[in-house]
XYZ file of C-alpha atoms in Angstrom:
161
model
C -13.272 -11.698 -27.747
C -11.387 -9.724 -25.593
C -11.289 -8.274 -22.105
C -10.398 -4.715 -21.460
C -10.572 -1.496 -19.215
C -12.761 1.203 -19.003
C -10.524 4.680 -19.724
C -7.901 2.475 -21.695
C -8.463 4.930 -24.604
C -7.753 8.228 -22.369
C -5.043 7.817 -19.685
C -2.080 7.725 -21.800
C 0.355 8.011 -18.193
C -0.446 4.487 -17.496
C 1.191 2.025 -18.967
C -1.277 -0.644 -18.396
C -3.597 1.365 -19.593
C -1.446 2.125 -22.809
C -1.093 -1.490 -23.641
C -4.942 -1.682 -23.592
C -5.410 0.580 -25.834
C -3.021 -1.343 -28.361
C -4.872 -4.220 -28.043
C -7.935 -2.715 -28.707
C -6.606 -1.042 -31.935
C -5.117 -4.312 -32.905
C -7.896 -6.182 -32.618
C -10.335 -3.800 -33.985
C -7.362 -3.372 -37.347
C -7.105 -7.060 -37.550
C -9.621 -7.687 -40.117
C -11.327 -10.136 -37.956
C -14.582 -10.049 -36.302
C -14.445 -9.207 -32.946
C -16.171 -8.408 -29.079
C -14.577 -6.284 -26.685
C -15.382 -6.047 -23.644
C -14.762 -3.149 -21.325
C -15.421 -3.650 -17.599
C -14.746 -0.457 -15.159
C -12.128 -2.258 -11.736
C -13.220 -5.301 -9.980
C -14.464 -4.968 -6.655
C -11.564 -7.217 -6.015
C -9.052 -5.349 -6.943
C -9.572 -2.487 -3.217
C -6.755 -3.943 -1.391
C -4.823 -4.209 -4.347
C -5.380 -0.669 -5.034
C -4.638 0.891 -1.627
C -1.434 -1.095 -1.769
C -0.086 0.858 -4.418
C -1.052 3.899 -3.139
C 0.503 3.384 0.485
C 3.342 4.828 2.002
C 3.395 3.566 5.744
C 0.076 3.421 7.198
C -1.510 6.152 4.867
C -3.188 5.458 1.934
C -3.482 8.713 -0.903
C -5.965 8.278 -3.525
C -8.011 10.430 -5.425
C -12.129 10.884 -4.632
C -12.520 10.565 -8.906
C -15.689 8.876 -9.357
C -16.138 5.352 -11.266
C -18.362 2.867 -11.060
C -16.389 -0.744 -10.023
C -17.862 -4.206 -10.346
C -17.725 -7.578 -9.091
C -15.510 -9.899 -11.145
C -18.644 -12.351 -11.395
C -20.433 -10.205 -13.112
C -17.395 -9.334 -15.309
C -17.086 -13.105 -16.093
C -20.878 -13.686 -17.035
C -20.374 -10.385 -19.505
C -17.378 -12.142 -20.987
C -18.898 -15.532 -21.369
C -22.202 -14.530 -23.004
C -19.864 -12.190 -25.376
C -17.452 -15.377 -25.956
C -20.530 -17.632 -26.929
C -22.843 -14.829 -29.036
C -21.685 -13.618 -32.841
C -18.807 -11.134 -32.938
C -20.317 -7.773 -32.751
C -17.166 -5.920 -34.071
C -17.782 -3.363 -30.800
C -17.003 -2.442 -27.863
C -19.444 -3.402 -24.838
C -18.479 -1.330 -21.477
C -19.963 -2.660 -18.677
C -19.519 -1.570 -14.643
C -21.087 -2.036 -11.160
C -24.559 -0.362 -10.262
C -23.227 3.009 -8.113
C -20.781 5.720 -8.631
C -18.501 6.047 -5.862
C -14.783 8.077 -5.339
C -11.825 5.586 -5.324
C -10.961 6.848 -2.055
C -14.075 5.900 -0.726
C -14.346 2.204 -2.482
C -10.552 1.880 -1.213
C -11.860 2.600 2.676
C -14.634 0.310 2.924
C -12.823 -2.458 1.745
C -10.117 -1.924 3.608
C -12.771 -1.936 6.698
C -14.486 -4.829 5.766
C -10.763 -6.303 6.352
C -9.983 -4.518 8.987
C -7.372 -3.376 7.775
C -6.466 0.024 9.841
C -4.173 2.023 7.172
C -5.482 5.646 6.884
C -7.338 7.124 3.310
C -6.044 10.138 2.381
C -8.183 11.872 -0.446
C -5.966 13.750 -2.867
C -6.949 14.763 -6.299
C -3.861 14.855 -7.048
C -2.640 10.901 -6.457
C -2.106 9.167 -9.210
C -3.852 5.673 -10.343
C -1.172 3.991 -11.714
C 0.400 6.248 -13.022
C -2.131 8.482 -14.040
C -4.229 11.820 -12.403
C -7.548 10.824 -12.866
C -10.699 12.676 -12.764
C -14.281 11.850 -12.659
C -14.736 11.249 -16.405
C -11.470 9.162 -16.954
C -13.032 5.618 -15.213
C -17.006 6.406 -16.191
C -18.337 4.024 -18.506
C -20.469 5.837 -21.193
C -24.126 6.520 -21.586
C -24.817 2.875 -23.564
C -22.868 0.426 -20.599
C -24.515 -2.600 -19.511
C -24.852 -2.259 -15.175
C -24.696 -5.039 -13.625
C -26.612 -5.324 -10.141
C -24.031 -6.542 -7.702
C -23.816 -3.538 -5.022
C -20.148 -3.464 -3.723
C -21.946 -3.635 -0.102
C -24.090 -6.132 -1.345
C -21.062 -8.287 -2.268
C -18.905 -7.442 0.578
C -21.317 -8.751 2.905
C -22.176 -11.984 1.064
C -19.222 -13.730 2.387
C -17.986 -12.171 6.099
C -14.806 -14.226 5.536
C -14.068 -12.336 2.401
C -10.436 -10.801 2.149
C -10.523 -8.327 -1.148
């Protein structure tokens, strides 16, 4: 069983990204059986995010579309993979709306109140990598979890992303 990234297989500029893929093809050239699971970025991962993306106060990310999810429901996709037969697949799962990464990356840093300033640029790159709206989206057969990023911003008013 193993954990792994949404767009892994397309965004050869990322590094991170890269090494995904490699352990994908490892695992799926091992000869063993095997369950991967791909999960689009963690709701916990927006401060993160505009972090690398800053320079000063402004923030420059791109308005690509993806669909992130809360690391709870990440973690009950893993376990019920860890504990059910190896299905010798890949599983994506992600978070139930599409929203830009520029957009995501504001409201959590709001919900901080953090006052650094989004800049949408198509043109940023995520990690590495120019992204579009294709290069995060899970495909057609993903398992969508219900946890609205709202939904799980406001579930906790002390929570720091």
């Amino acid at each position: 069983m193993a954990l792994s990234v949404v767009g892994a297989q397309v965004m050869p500029d990322s590094g991170y990204n890269t090494a995904k893929a490699a352990q994908e093809n490892l695992i799926k050239n091992s000869g063993r059986p095997y369950s991967i699971v791909r999960a689009t970025p963690f709701y916990e991962f927006a401060l993160g995010l505009a972090d690398s993306a800053t320079d000063g106060d402004v923030v420059r990310l791109p308005p690509a579309l993806f669909r992130p999810i809360a690391a709870d429901d990440v973690a009950t996709a893993v376990a019920r993979a860890a504990v059910a037969r190896p299905t010798n697949a890949v599983l994506e799962i992600a978070g139930p709306e599409a929203m830009g990464m520029d957009d995501f990356v504001r409201l959590g840093l709001a919900a901080n109140g953090d006052q650094r300033r989004v800049v949408t640029d198509a043109q940023a790159p995520y990690f590495g990598a120019v992204i579009d709206d294709h290069t995060l989206a899970p495909d057609e057969t993903a398992t969508i979890f219900a946890t609205r990023y709202s939904d799980w911003i406001d579930a906790d008013s002390s929570r720091r992303i």
